Amino acid sequence: MRVTFTANGKPVEADDVWEGESLLYVLRERVGLPGSKNACEQGECGSCTVYLDGVPVCSCLVAAGQVQDREVRTVEGLAEENGELGLVQQAFVDAGAVQCGFCTPGLLVQTDALLERDAQPSDNDIREALSGNLCRCTGYEKIMDAVRLASARKCAGEAST
């Protein structure tokens, strides 16, 4: 089947999609957006998190046909239009929260979603928002630092506008 949707603001068409294919597979293998990672294929790790119509979802659990005529935003879509890293992406780099990088795409999307809901989340809010994302490399402190840094920068940017 053919699936058409919008990915990161651009119209996308994927042909020969098997009805059982996941959105994750279509994004990585058919559309050329490899940022979301395939780790568990069971929705347990959060590495494949993307926005679907503005809501974070595990793309490994979404059947490709379910995205027909819908809006998908991946970790690549968090970057600025000029290709520069987005606010959350830059904060993760600056805080040293990127290690092997496998969990990073899902953490970035969830952090972006959290800061859209609450620009100044508490540490408990951060932990809860990221609880569905597993990282095997860290003790999560650098990730917490990155979210705090992104929050501070977002608030400083909003205050200056």
JSON list of N, CA and C in Angstrom, two decimals, residues 76-157:
[
{"chain": "A", "resi": 76, "resn": "GLU", "atom": "N", "xyz": [14.78, 14.72, 13.90]},
{"chain": "A", "resi": 76, "resn": "GLU", "atom": "CA", "xyz": [15.35, 15.61, 12.89]},
{"chain": "A", "resi": 76, "resn": "GLU", "atom": "C", "xyz": [14.56, 16.91, 12.79]},
{"chain": "A", "resi": 77, "resn": "GLY", "atom": "N", "xyz": [13.28, 16.83, 13.06]},
{"chain": "A", "resi": 77, "resn": "GLY", "atom": "CA", "xyz": [12.41, 18.00, 12.99]},
{"chain": "A", "resi": 77, "resn": "GLY", "atom": "C", "xyz": [12.55, 18.95, 14.16]},
{"chain": "A", "resi": 78, "resn": "LEU", "atom": "N", "xyz": [13.37, 18.60, 15.15]},
{"chain": "A", "resi": 78, "resn": "LEU", "atom": "CA", "xyz": [13.61, 19.50, 16.27]},
{"chain": "A", "resi": 78, "resn": "LEU", "atom": "C", "xyz": [14.68, 20.54, 15.94]},
{"chain": "A", "resi": 79, "resn": "ALA", "atom": "N", "xyz": [15.41, 20.32, 14.86]},
{"chain": "A", "resi": 79, "resn": "ALA", "atom": "CA", "xyz": [16.46, 21.26, 14.46]},
{"chain": "A", "resi": 79, "resn": "ALA", "atom": "C", "xyz": [15.83, 22.55, 13.94]},
{"chain": "A", "resi": 80, "resn": "GLU", "atom": "N", "xyz": [16.62, 23.60, 13.93]},
{"chain": "A", "resi": 80, "resn": "GLU", "atom": "CA", "xyz": [16.18, 24.88, 13.38]},
{"chain": "A", "resi": 80, "resn": "GLU", "atom": "C", "xyz": [16.07, 24.75, 11.86]},
{"chain": "A", "resi": 81, "resn": "GLU", "atom": "N", "xyz": [15.32, 25.64, 11.25]},
{"chain": "A", "resi": 81, "resn": "GLU", "atom": "CA", "xyz": [15.15, 25.60, 9.80]},
{"chain": "A", "resi": 81, "resn": "GLU", "atom": "C", "xyz": [16.46, 25.75, 9.04]},
{"chain": "A", "resi": 82, "resn": "ASN", "atom": "N", "xyz": [17.42, 26.46, 9.63]},
{"chain": "A", "resi": 82, "resn": "ASN", "atom": "CA", "xyz": [18.71, 26.66, 8.98]},
{"chain": "A", "resi": 82, "resn": "ASN", "atom": "C", "xyz": [19.67, 25.48, 9.19]},
{"chain": "A", "resi": 83, "resn": "GLY", "atom": "N", "xyz": [19.19, 24.42, 9.85]},
{"chain": "A", "resi": 83, "resn": "GLY", "atom": "CA", "xyz": [20.01, 23.25, 10.07]},
{"chain": "A", "resi": 83, "resn": "GLY", "atom": "C", "xyz": [20.76, 23.25, 11.39]},
{"chain": "A", "resi": 84, "resn": "GLU", "atom": "N", "xyz": [20.76, 24.37, 12.09]},
{"chain": "A", "resi": 84, "resn": "GLU", "atom": "CA", "xyz": [21.40, 24.43, 13.41]},
{"chain": "A", "resi": 84, "resn": "GLU", "atom": "C", "xyz": [20.63, 23.55, 14.39]},
{"chain": "A", "resi": 85, "resn": "LEU", "atom": "N", "xyz": [21.31, 23.10, 15.42]},
{"chain": "A", "resi": 85, "resn": "LEU", "atom": "CA", "xyz": [20.64, 22.31, 16.45]},
{"chain": "A", "resi": 85, "resn": "LEU", "atom": "C", "xyz": [19.56, 23.16, 17.12]},
{"chain": "A", "resi": 86, "resn": "GLY", "atom": "N", "xyz": [18.45, 22.51, 17.46]},
{"chain": "A", "resi": 86, "resn": "GLY", "atom": "CA", "xyz": [17.39, 23.18, 18.20]},
{"chain": "A", "resi": 86, "resn": "GLY", "atom": "C", "xyz": [17.79, 23.38, 19.65]},
{"chain": "A", "resi": 87, "resn": "LEU", "atom": "N", "xyz": [17.00, 24.11, 20.38]},
{"chain": "A", "resi": 87, "resn": "LEU", "atom": "CA", "xyz": [17.30, 24.45, 21.77]},
{"chain": "A", "resi": 87, "resn": "LEU", "atom": "C", "xyz": [17.55, 23.21, 22.62]},
{"chain": "A", "resi": 88, "resn": "VAL", "atom": "N", "xyz": [16.66, 22.24, 22.55]},
{"chain": "A", "resi": 88, "resn": "VAL", "atom": "CA", "xyz": [16.80, 21.03, 23.36]},
{"chain": "A", "resi": 88, "resn": "VAL", "atom": "C", "xyz": [18.02, 20.22, 22.90]},
{"chain": "A", "resi": 89, "resn": "GLN", "atom": "N", "xyz": [18.20, 20.10, 21.60]},
{"chain": "A", "resi": 89, "resn": "GLN", "atom": "CA", "xyz": [19.35, 19.35, 21.08]},
{"chain": "A", "resi": 89, "resn": "GLN", "atom": "C", "xyz": [20.66, 19.98, 21.56]},
{"chain": "A", "resi": 90, "resn": "GLN", "atom": "N", "xyz": [20.77, 21.30, 21.47]},
{"chain": "A", "resi": 90, "resn": "GLN", "atom": "CA", "xyz": [21.99, 21.99, 21.89]},
{"chain": "A", "resi": 90, "resn": "GLN", "atom": "C", "xyz": [22.23, 21.83, 23.38]},
{"chain": "A", "resi": 91, "resn": "ALA", "atom": "N", "xyz": [21.17, 21.88, 24.17]},
{"chain": "A", "resi": 91, "resn": "ALA", "atom": "CA", "xyz": [21.32, 21.72, 25.62]},
{"chain": "A", "resi": 91, "resn": "ALA", "atom": "C", "xyz": [21.87, 20.33, 25.96]},
{"chain": "A", "resi": 92, "resn": "PHE", "atom": "N", "xyz": [21.42, 19.30, 25.25]},
{"chain": "A", "resi": 92, "resn": "PHE", "atom": "CA", "xyz": [21.93, 17.95, 25.49]},
{"chain": "A", "resi": 92, "resn": "PHE", "atom": "C", "xyz": [23.42, 17.86, 25.16]},
{"chain": "A", "resi": 93, "resn": "VAL", "atom": "N", "xyz": [23.83, 18.49, 24.08]},
{"chain": "A", "resi": 93, "resn": "VAL", "atom": "CA", "xyz": [25.25, 18.50, 23.72]},
{"chain": "A", "resi": 93, "resn": "VAL", "atom": "C", "xyz": [26.04, 19.27, 24.78]},
{"chain": "A", "resi": 94, "resn": "ASP", "atom": "N", "xyz": [25.59, 20.45, 25.12]},
{"chain": "A", "resi": 94, "resn": "ASP", "atom": "CA", "xyz": [26.32, 21.30, 26.06]},
{"chain": "A", "resi": 94, "resn": "ASP", "atom": "C", "xyz": [26.42, 20.69, 27.45]},
{"chain": "A", "resi": 95, "resn": "ALA", "atom": "N", "xyz": [25.41, 19.94, 27.86]},
{"chain": "A", "resi": 95, "resn": "ALA", "atom": "CA", "xyz": [25.42, 19.32, 29.20]},
{"chain": "A", "resi": 95, "resn": "ALA", "atom": "C", "xyz": [26.14, 17.97, 29.20]},
{"chain": "A", "resi": 96, "resn": "GLY", "atom": "N", "xyz": [26.58, 17.51, 28.06]},
{"chain": "A", "resi": 96, "resn": "GLY", "atom": "CA", "xyz": [27.26, 16.22, 27.99]},
{"chain": "A", "resi": 96, "resn": "GLY", "atom": "C", "xyz": [26.32, 15.05, 28.19]},
{"chain": "A", "resi": 97, "resn": "ALA", "atom": "N", "xyz": [25.06, 15.23, 27.80]},
{"chain": "A", "resi": 97, "resn": "ALA", "atom": "CA", "xyz": [24.05, 14.19, 28.02]},
{"chain": "A", "resi": 97, "resn": "ALA", "atom": "C", "xyz": [23.98, 13.17, 26.88]},
{"chain": "A", "resi": 98, "resn": "VAL", "atom": "N", "xyz": [24.79, 13.38, 25.85]},
{"chain": "A", "resi": 98, "resn": "VAL", "atom": "CA", "xyz": [24.79, 12.46, 24.72]},
{"chain": "A", "resi": 98, "resn": "VAL", "atom": "C", "xyz": [26.00, 11.54, 24.87]},
{"chain": "A", "resi": 99, "resn": "GLN", "atom": "N", "xyz": [25.74, 10.25, 25.05]},
{"chain": "A", "resi": 99, "resn": "GLN", "atom": "CA", "xyz": [26.85, 9.32, 25.15]},
{"chain": "A", "resi": 99, "resn": "GLN", "atom": "C", "xyz": [26.84, 8.43, 23.91]},
{"chain": "A", "resi": 100, "resn": "CYS", "atom": "N", "xyz": [26.29, 7.23, 24.00]},
{"chain": "A", "resi": 100, "resn": "CYS", "atom": "CA", "xyz": [26.29, 6.38, 22.80]},
{"chain": "A", "resi": 100, "resn": "CYS", "atom": "C", "xyz": [25.29, 6.90, 21.77]},
{"chain": "A", "resi": 101, "resn": "GLY", "atom": "N", "xyz": [24.29, 7.64, 22.22]},
{"chain": "A", "resi": 101, "resn": "GLY", "atom": "CA", "xyz": [23.34, 8.27, 21.32]},
{"chain": "A", "resi": 101, "resn": "GLY", "atom": "C", "xyz": [22.11, 7.44, 20.99]},
{"chain": "A", "resi": 102, "resn": "PHE", "atom": "N", "xyz": [22.04, 6.22, 21.47]},
{"chain": "A", "resi": 102, "resn": "PHE", "atom": "CA", "xyz": [20.91, 5.37, 21.09]},
{"chain": "A", "resi": 102, "resn": "PHE", "atom": "C", "xyz": [19.60, 5.85, 21.71]},
{"chain": "A", "resi": 103, "resn": "CYS", "atom": "N", "xyz": [19.63, 6.26, 22.95]},
{"chain": "A", "resi": 103, "resn": "CYS", "atom": "CA", "xyz": [18.41, 6.72, 23.62]},
{"chain": "A", "resi": 103, "resn": "CYS", "atom": "C", "xyz": [18.11, 8.19, 23.34]},
{"chain": "A", "resi": 104, "resn": "THR", "atom": "N", "xyz": [19.10, 8.91, 22.86]},
{"chain": "A", "resi": 104, "resn": "THR", "atom": "CA", "xyz": [19.01, 10.36, 22.73]},
{"chain": "A", "resi": 104, "resn": "THR", "atom": "C", "xyz": [17.82, 10.85, 21.92]},
{"chain": "A", "resi": 105, "resn": "PRO", "atom": "N", "xyz": [17.52, 10.28, 20.75]},
{"chain": "A", "resi": 105, "resn": "PRO", "atom": "CA", "xyz": [16.38, 10.82, 19.98]},
{"chain": "A", "resi": 105, "resn": "PRO", "atom": "C", "xyz": [15.07, 10.83, 20.76]},
{"chain": "A", "resi": 106, "resn": "GLY", "atom": "N", "xyz": [14.77, 9.74, 21.44]},
{"chain": "A", "resi": 106, "resn": "GLY", "atom": "CA", "xyz": [13.54, 9.68, 22.22]},
{"chain": "A", "resi": 106, "resn": "GLY", "atom": "C", "xyz": [13.56, 10.65, 23.39]},
{"chain": "A", "resi": 107, "resn": "LEU", "atom": "N", "xyz": [14.71, 10.77, 24.05]},
{"chain": "A", "resi": 107, "resn": "LEU", "atom": "CA", "xyz": [14.83, 11.73, 25.15]},
{"chain": "A", "resi": 107, "resn": "LEU", "atom": "C", "xyz": [14.64, 13.16, 24.66]},
{"chain": "A", "resi": 108, "resn": "LEU", "atom": "N", "xyz": [15.17, 13.46, 23.49]},
{"chain": "A", "resi": 108, "resn": "LEU", "atom": "CA", "xyz": [15.02, 14.81, 22.93]},
{"chain": "A", "resi": 108, "resn": "LEU", "atom": "C", "xyz": [13.56, 15.13, 22.64]},
{"chain": "A", "resi": 109, "resn": "VAL", "atom": "N", "xyz": [12.86, 14.19, 22.03]},
{"chain": "A", "resi": 109, "resn": "VAL", "atom": "CA", "xyz": [11.44, 14.42, 21.71]},
{"chain": "A", "resi": 109, "resn": "VAL", "atom": "C", "xyz": [10.63, 14.57, 22.98]},
{"chain": "A", "resi": 110, "resn": "GLN", "atom": "N", "xyz": [10.87, 13.70, 23.95]},
{"chain": "A", "resi": 110, "resn": "GLN", "atom": "CA", "xyz": [10.11, 13.79, 25.21]},
{"chain": "A", "resi": 110, "resn": "GLN", "atom": "C", "xyz": [10.43, 15.07, 25.97]},
{"chain": "A", "resi": 111, "resn": "THR", "atom": "N", "xyz": [11.70, 15.49, 25.94]},
{"chain": "A", "resi": 111, "resn": "THR", "atom": "CA", "xyz": [12.07, 16.74, 26.60]},
{"chain": "A", "resi": 111, "resn": "THR", "atom": "C", "xyz": [11.40, 17.92, 25.92]},
{"chain": "A", "resi": 112, "resn": "ASP", "atom": "N", "xyz": [11.41, 17.93, 24.59]},
{"chain": "A", "resi": 112, "resn": "ASP", "atom": "CA", "xyz": [10.73, 18.98, 23.84]},
{"chain": "A", "resi": 112, "resn": "ASP", "atom": "C", "xyz": [9.25, 19.04, 24.22]},
{"chain": "A", "resi": 113, "resn": "ALA", "atom": "N", "xyz": [8.62, 17.88, 24.28]},
{"chain": "A", "resi": 113, "resn": "ALA", "atom": "CA", "xyz": [7.19, 17.83, 24.63]},
{"chain": "A", "resi": 113, "resn": "ALA", "atom": "C", "xyz": [6.96, 18.34, 26.05]},
{"chain": "A", "resi": 114, "resn": "LEU", "atom": "N", "xyz": [7.83, 17.95, 26.97]},
{"chain": "A", "resi": 114, "resn": "LEU", "atom": "CA", "xyz": [7.71, 18.42, 28.36]},
{"chain": "A", "resi": 114, "resn": "LEU", "atom": "C", "xyz": [7.81, 19.94, 28.43]},
{"chain": "A", "resi": 115, "resn": "LEU", "atom": "N", "xyz": [8.80, 20.51, 27.75]},
{"chain": "A", "resi": 115, "resn": "LEU", "atom": "CA", "xyz": [9.01, 21.95, 27.82]},
{"chain": "A", "resi": 115, "resn": "LEU", "atom": "C", "xyz": [7.91, 22.73, 27.09]},
{"chain": "A", "resi": 116, "resn": "GLU", "atom": "N", "xyz": [7.24, 22.09, 26.16]},
{"chain": "A", "resi": 116, "resn": "GLU", "atom": "CA", "xyz": [6.08, 22.73, 25.53]},
{"chain": "A", "resi": 116, "resn": "GLU", "atom": "C", "xyz": [4.92, 22.82, 26.53]},
{"chain": "A", "resi": 117, "resn": "ARG", "atom": "N", "xyz": [4.79, 21.79, 27.36]},
{"chain": "A", "resi": 117, "resn": "ARG", "atom": "CA", "xyz": [3.71, 21.77, 28.38]},
{"chain": "A", "resi": 117, "resn": "ARG", "atom": "C", "xyz": [4.04, 22.66, 29.57]},
{"chain": "A", "resi": 118, "resn": "ASP", "atom": "N", "xyz": [5.33, 22.64, 29.96]},
{"chain": "A", "resi": 118, "resn": "ASP", "atom": "CA", "xyz": [5.76, 23.31, 31.18]},
{"chain": "A", "resi": 118, "resn": "ASP", "atom": "C", "xyz": [7.21, 23.77, 30.99]},
{"chain": "A", "resi": 119, "resn": "ALA", "atom": "N", "xyz": [7.40, 25.05, 30.77]},
{"chain": "A", "resi": 119, "resn": "ALA", "atom": "CA", "xyz": [8.74, 25.58, 30.48]},
{"chain": "A", "resi": 119, "resn": "ALA", "atom": "C", "xyz": [9.66, 25.51, 31.69]},
{"chain": "A", "resi": 120, "resn": "GLN", "atom": "N", "xyz": [9.10, 25.38, 32.89]},
{"chain": "A", "resi": 120, "resn": "GLN", "atom": "CA", "xyz": [9.91, 25.31, 34.11]},
{"chain": "A", "resi": 120, "resn": "GLN", "atom": "C", "xyz": [9.52, 24.08, 34.94]},
{"chain": "A", "resi": 121, "resn": "PRO", "atom": "N", "xyz": [9.77, 22.89, 34.44]},
{"chain": "A", "resi": 121, "resn": "PRO", "atom": "CA", "xyz": [9.37, 21.69, 35.18]},
{"chain": "A", "resi": 121, "resn": "PRO", "atom": "C", "xyz": [10.24, 21.45, 36.41]},
{"chain": "A", "resi": 122, "resn": "SER", "atom": "N", "xyz": [9.64, 20.86, 37.41]},
{"chain": "A", "resi": 122, "resn": "SER", "atom": "CA", "xyz": [10.40, 20.44, 38.59]},
{"chain": "A", "resi": 122, "resn": "SER", "atom": "C", "xyz": [11.19, 19.19, 38.24]},
{"chain": "A", "resi": 123, "resn": "ASP", "atom": "N", "xyz": [12.13, 18.82, 39.10]},
{"chain": "A", "resi": 123, "resn": "ASP", "atom": "CA", "xyz": [12.89, 17.59, 38.86]},
{"chain": "A", "resi": 123, "resn": "ASP", "atom": "C", "xyz": [11.96, 16.38, 38.82]},
{"chain": "A", "resi": 124, "resn": "ASN", "atom": "N", "xyz": [10.93, 16.37, 39.67]},
{"chain": "A", "resi": 124, "resn": "ASN", "atom": "CA", "xyz": [9.98, 15.27, 39.64]},
{"chain": "A", "resi": 124, "resn": "ASN", "atom": "C", "xyz": [9.22, 15.22, 38.32]},
{"chain": "A", "resi": 125, "resn": "ASP", "atom": "N", "xyz": [8.86, 16.40, 37.80]},
{"chain": "A", "resi": 125, "resn": "ASP", "atom": "CA", "xyz": [8.19, 16.47, 36.49]},
{"chain": "A", "resi": 125, "resn": "ASP", "atom": "C", "xyz": [9.09, 15.92, 35.39]},
{"chain": "A", "resi": 126, "resn": "ILE", "atom": "N", "xyz": [10.36, 16.26, 35.45]},
{"chain": "A", "resi": 126, "resn": "ILE", "atom": "CA", "xyz": [11.32, 15.78, 34.45]},
{"chain": "A", "resi": 126, "resn": "ILE", "atom": "C", "xyz": [11.43, 14.26, 34.53]},
{"chain": "A", "resi": 127, "resn": "ARG", "atom": "N", "xyz": [11.61, 13.75, 35.73]},
{"chain": "A", "resi": 127, "resn": "ARG", "atom": "CA", "xyz": [11.72, 12.29, 35.90]},
{"chain": "A", "resi": 127, "resn": "ARG", "atom": "C", "xyz": [10.48, 11.57, 35.37]},
{"chain": "A", "resi": 128, "resn": "GLU", "atom": "N", "xyz": [9.31, 12.11, 35.68]},
{"chain": "A", "resi": 128, "resn": "GLU", "atom": "CA", "xyz": [8.08, 11.48, 35.22]},
{"chain": "A", "resi": 128, "resn": "GLU", "atom": "C", "xyz": [7.97, 11.54, 33.70]},
{"chain": "A", "resi": 129, "resn": "ALA", "atom": "N", "xyz": [8.29, 12.68, 33.12]},
{"chain": "A", "resi": 129, "resn": "ALA", "atom": "CA", "xyz": [8.18, 12.84, 31.66]},
{"chain": "A", "resi": 129, "resn": "ALA", "atom": "C", "xyz": [9.14, 11.91, 30.92]},
{"chain": "A", "resi": 130, "resn": "LEU", "atom": "N", "xyz": [10.30, 11.64, 31.51]},
{"chain": "A", "resi": 130, "resn": "LEU", "atom": "CA", "xyz": [11.31, 10.82, 30.84]},
{"chain": "A", "resi": 130, "resn": "LEU", "atom": "C", "xyz": [11.30, 9.37, 31.32]},
{"chain": "A", "resi": 131, "resn": "SER", "atom": "N", "xyz": [10.34, 9.01, 32.15]},
{"chain": "A", "resi": 131, "resn": "SER", "atom": "CA", "xyz": [10.32, 7.67, 32.75]},
{"chain": "A", "resi": 131, "resn": "SER", "atom": "C", "xyz": [10.16, 6.56, 31.73]},
{"chain": "A", "resi": 132, "resn": "GLY", "atom": "N", "xyz": [9.63, 6.85, 30.57]},
{"chain": "A", "resi": 132, "resn": "GLY", "atom": "CA", "xyz": [9.48, 5.83, 29.53]},
{"chain": "A", "resi": 132, "resn": "GLY", "atom": "C", "xyz": [10.68, 5.71, 28.61]},
{"chain": "A", "resi": 133, "resn": "ASN", "atom": "N", "xyz": [11.75, 6.42, 28.93]},
{"chain": "A", "resi": 133, "resn": "ASN", "atom": "CA", "xyz": [12.96, 6.40, 28.12]},
{"chain": "A", "resi": 133, "resn": "ASN", "atom": "C", "xyz": [14.10, 5.77, 28.91]},
{"chain": "A", "resi": 134, "resn": "LEU", "atom": "N", "xyz": [14.65, 4.70, 28.38]},
{"chain": "A", "resi": 134, "resn": "LEU", "atom": "CA", "xyz": [15.73, 4.00, 29.06]},
{"chain": "A", "resi": 134, "resn": "LEU", "atom": "C", "xyz": [17.08, 4.38, 28.47]},
{"chain": "A", "resi": 135, "resn": "CYS", "atom": "N", "xyz": [18.06, 4.57, 29.38]},
{"chain": "A", "resi": 135, "resn": "CYS", "atom": "CA", "xyz": [19.44, 4.85, 28.98]},
{"chain": "A", "resi": 135, "resn": "CYS", "atom": "C", "xyz": [20.33, 3.90, 29.75]},
{"chain": "A", "resi": 136, "resn": "ARG", "atom": "N", "xyz": [21.17, 3.18, 29.03]},
{"chain": "A", "resi": 136, "resn": "ARG", "atom": "CA", "xyz": [22.05, 2.22, 29.69]},
{"chain": "A", "resi": 136, "resn": "ARG", "atom": "C", "xyz": [23.44, 2.78, 29.97]},
{"chain": "A", "resi": 137, "resn": "CYS", "atom": "N", "xyz": [23.72, 3.99, 29.47]},
{"chain": "A", "resi": 137, "resn": "CYS", "atom": "CA", "xyz": [25.07, 4.55, 29.60]},
{"chain": "A", "resi": 137, "resn": "CYS", "atom": "C", "xyz": [25.24, 5.46, 30.81]},
{"chain": "A", "resi": 138, "resn": "THR", "atom": "N", "xyz": [24.16, 6.06, 31.28]},
{"chain": "A", "resi": 138, "resn": "THR", "atom": "CA", "xyz": [24.31, 7.11, 32.28]},
{"chain": "A", "resi": 138, "resn": "THR", "atom": "C", "xyz": [23.56, 6.77, 33.56]},
{"chain": "A", "resi": 139, "resn": "GLY", "atom": "N", "xyz": [23.79, 7.59, 34.55]},
{"chain": "A", "resi": 139, "resn": "GLY", "atom": "CA", "xyz": [23.00, 7.57, 35.77]},
{"chain": "A", "resi": 139, "resn": "GLY", "atom": "C", "xyz": [21.91, 8.61, 35.68]},
{"chain": "A", "resi": 140, "resn": "TYR", "atom": "N", "xyz": [21.67, 9.14, 34.49]},
{"chain": "A", "resi": 140, "resn": "TYR", "atom": "CA", "xyz": [20.62, 10.10, 34.19]},
{"chain": "A", "resi": 140, "resn": "TYR", "atom": "C", "xyz": [20.91, 11.52, 34.68]},
{"chain": "A", "resi": 141, "resn": "GLU", "atom": "N", "xyz": [21.95, 11.74, 35.44]},
{"chain": "A", "resi": 141, "resn": "GLU", "atom": "CA", "xyz": [22.18, 13.10, 35.97]},
{"chain": "A", "resi": 141, "resn": "GLU", "atom": "C", "xyz": [22.50, 14.09, 34.86]},
{"chain": "A", "resi": 142, "resn": "LYS", "atom": "N", "xyz": [23.30, 13.68, 33.88]},
{"chain": "A", "resi": 142, "resn": "LYS", "atom": "CA", "xyz": [23.60, 14.59, 32.76]},
{"chain": "A", "resi": 142, "resn": "LYS", "atom": "C", "xyz": [22.34, 14.87, 31.94]},
{"chain": "A", "resi": 143, "resn": "ILE", "atom": "N", "xyz": [21.48, 13.89, 31.85]},
{"chain": "A", "resi": 143, "resn": "ILE", "atom": "CA", "xyz": [20.21, 14.09, 31.13]},
{"chain": "A", "resi": 143, "resn": "ILE", "atom": "C", "xyz": [19.36, 15.10, 31.90]},
{"chain": "A", "resi": 144, "resn": "MET", "atom": "N", "xyz": [19.29, 14.95, 33.20]},
{"chain": "A", "resi": 144, "resn": "MET", "atom": "CA", "xyz": [18.55, 15.92, 34.03]},
{"chain": "A", "resi": 144, "resn": "MET", "atom": "C", "xyz": [19.15, 17.32, 33.87]},
{"chain": "A", "resi": 145, "resn": "ASP", "atom": "N", "xyz": [20.49, 17.38, 33.87]},
{"chain": "A", "resi": 145, "resn": "ASP", "atom": "CA", "xyz": [21.17, 18.67, 33.67]},
{"chain": "A", "resi": 145, "resn": "ASP", "atom": "C", "xyz": [20.78, 19.28, 32.32]},
{"chain": "A", "resi": 146, "resn": "ALA", "atom": "N", "xyz": [20.70, 18.46, 31.29]},
{"chain": "A", "resi": 146, "resn": "ALA", "atom": "CA", "xyz": [20.36, 18.95, 29.95]},
{"chain": "A", "resi": 146, "resn": "ALA", "atom": "C", "xyz": [18.94, 19.50, 29.92]},
{"chain": "A", "resi": 147, "resn": "VAL", "atom": "N", "xyz": [18.02, 18.83, 30.56]},
{"chain": "A", "resi": 147, "resn": "VAL", "atom": "CA", "xyz": [16.63, 19.31, 30.58]},
{"chain": "A", "resi": 147, "resn": "VAL", "atom": "C", "xyz": [16.55, 20.62, 31.36]},
{"chain": "A", "resi": 148, "resn": "ARG", "atom": "N", "xyz": [17.25, 20.69, 32.48]},
{"chain": "A", "resi": 148, "resn": "ARG", "atom": "CA", "xyz": [17.27, 21.94, 33.26]},
{"chain": "A", "resi": 148, "resn": "ARG", "atom": "C", "xyz": [17.86, 23.08, 32.42]},
{"chain": "A", "resi": 149, "resn": "LEU", "atom": "N", "xyz": [18.94, 22.79, 31.70]},
{"chain": "A", "resi": 149, "resn": "LEU", "atom": "CA", "xyz": [19.59, 23.80, 30.86]},
{"chain": "A", "resi": 149, "resn": "LEU", "atom": "C", "xyz": [18.65, 24.25, 29.74]},
{"chain": "A", "resi": 150, "resn": "ALA", "atom": "N", "xyz": [18.00, 23.32, 29.10]},
{"chain": "A", "resi": 150, "resn": "ALA", "atom": "CA", "xyz": [17.04, 23.66, 28.03]},
{"chain": "A", "resi": 150, "resn": "ALA", "atom": "C", "xyz": [15.92, 24.51, 28.60]},
{"chain": "A", "resi": 151, "resn": "SER", "atom": "N", "xyz": [15.44, 24.17, 29.77]},
{"chain": "A", "resi": 151, "resn": "SER", "atom": "CA", "xyz": [14.38, 24.93, 30.42]},
{"chain": "A", "resi": 151, "resn": "SER", "atom": "C", "xyz": [14.83, 26.36, 30.70]},
{"chain": "A", "resi": 152, "resn": "ALA", "atom": "N", "xyz": [16.02, 26.50, 31.25]},
{"chain": "A", "resi": 152, "resn": "ALA", "atom": "CA", "xyz": [16.54, 27.84, 31.57]},
{"chain": "A", "resi": 152, "resn": "ALA", "atom": "C", "xyz": [16.70, 28.67, 30.30]},
{"chain": "A", "resi": 153, "resn": "ARG", "atom": "N", "xyz": [17.21, 28.06, 29.24]},
{"chain": "A", "resi": 153, "resn": "ARG", "atom": "CA", "xyz": [17.40, 28.78, 27.98]},
{"chain": "A", "resi": 153, "resn": "ARG", "atom": "C", "xyz": [16.06, 29.14, 27.34]},
{"chain": "A", "resi": 154, "resn": "LYS", "atom": "N", "xyz": [15.13, 28.25, 27.44]},
{"chain": "A", "resi": 154, "resn": "LYS", "atom": "CA", "xyz": [13.79, 28.53, 26.88]},
{"chain": "A", "resi": 154, "resn": "LYS", "atom": "C", "xyz": [13.15, 29.70, 27.63]},
{"chain": "A", "resi": 155, "resn": "CYS", "atom": "N", "xyz": [13.22, 29.67, 28.94]},
{"chain": "A", "resi": 155, "resn": "CYS", "atom": "CA", "xyz": [12.65, 30.76, 29.73]},
{"chain": "A", "resi": 155, "resn": "CYS", "atom": "C", "xyz": [13.37, 32.08, 29.49]},
{"chain": "A", "resi": 156, "resn": "ALA", "atom": "N", "xyz": [14.69, 32.04, 29.36]},
{"chain": "A", "resi": 156, "resn": "ALA", "atom": "CA", "xyz": [15.46, 33.26, 29.08]},
{"chain": "A", "resi": 156, "resn": "ALA", "atom": "C", "xyz": [15.09, 33.81, 27.71]},
{"chain": "A", "resi": 157, "resn": "GLY", "atom": "N", "xyz": [14.88, 32.93, 26.74]},
{"chain": "A", "resi": 157, "resn": "GLY", "atom": "CA", "xyz": [14.49, 33.35, 25.40]},
{"chain": "A", "resi": 157, "resn": "GLY", "atom": "C", "xyz": [13.11, 33.95, 25.38]}
]
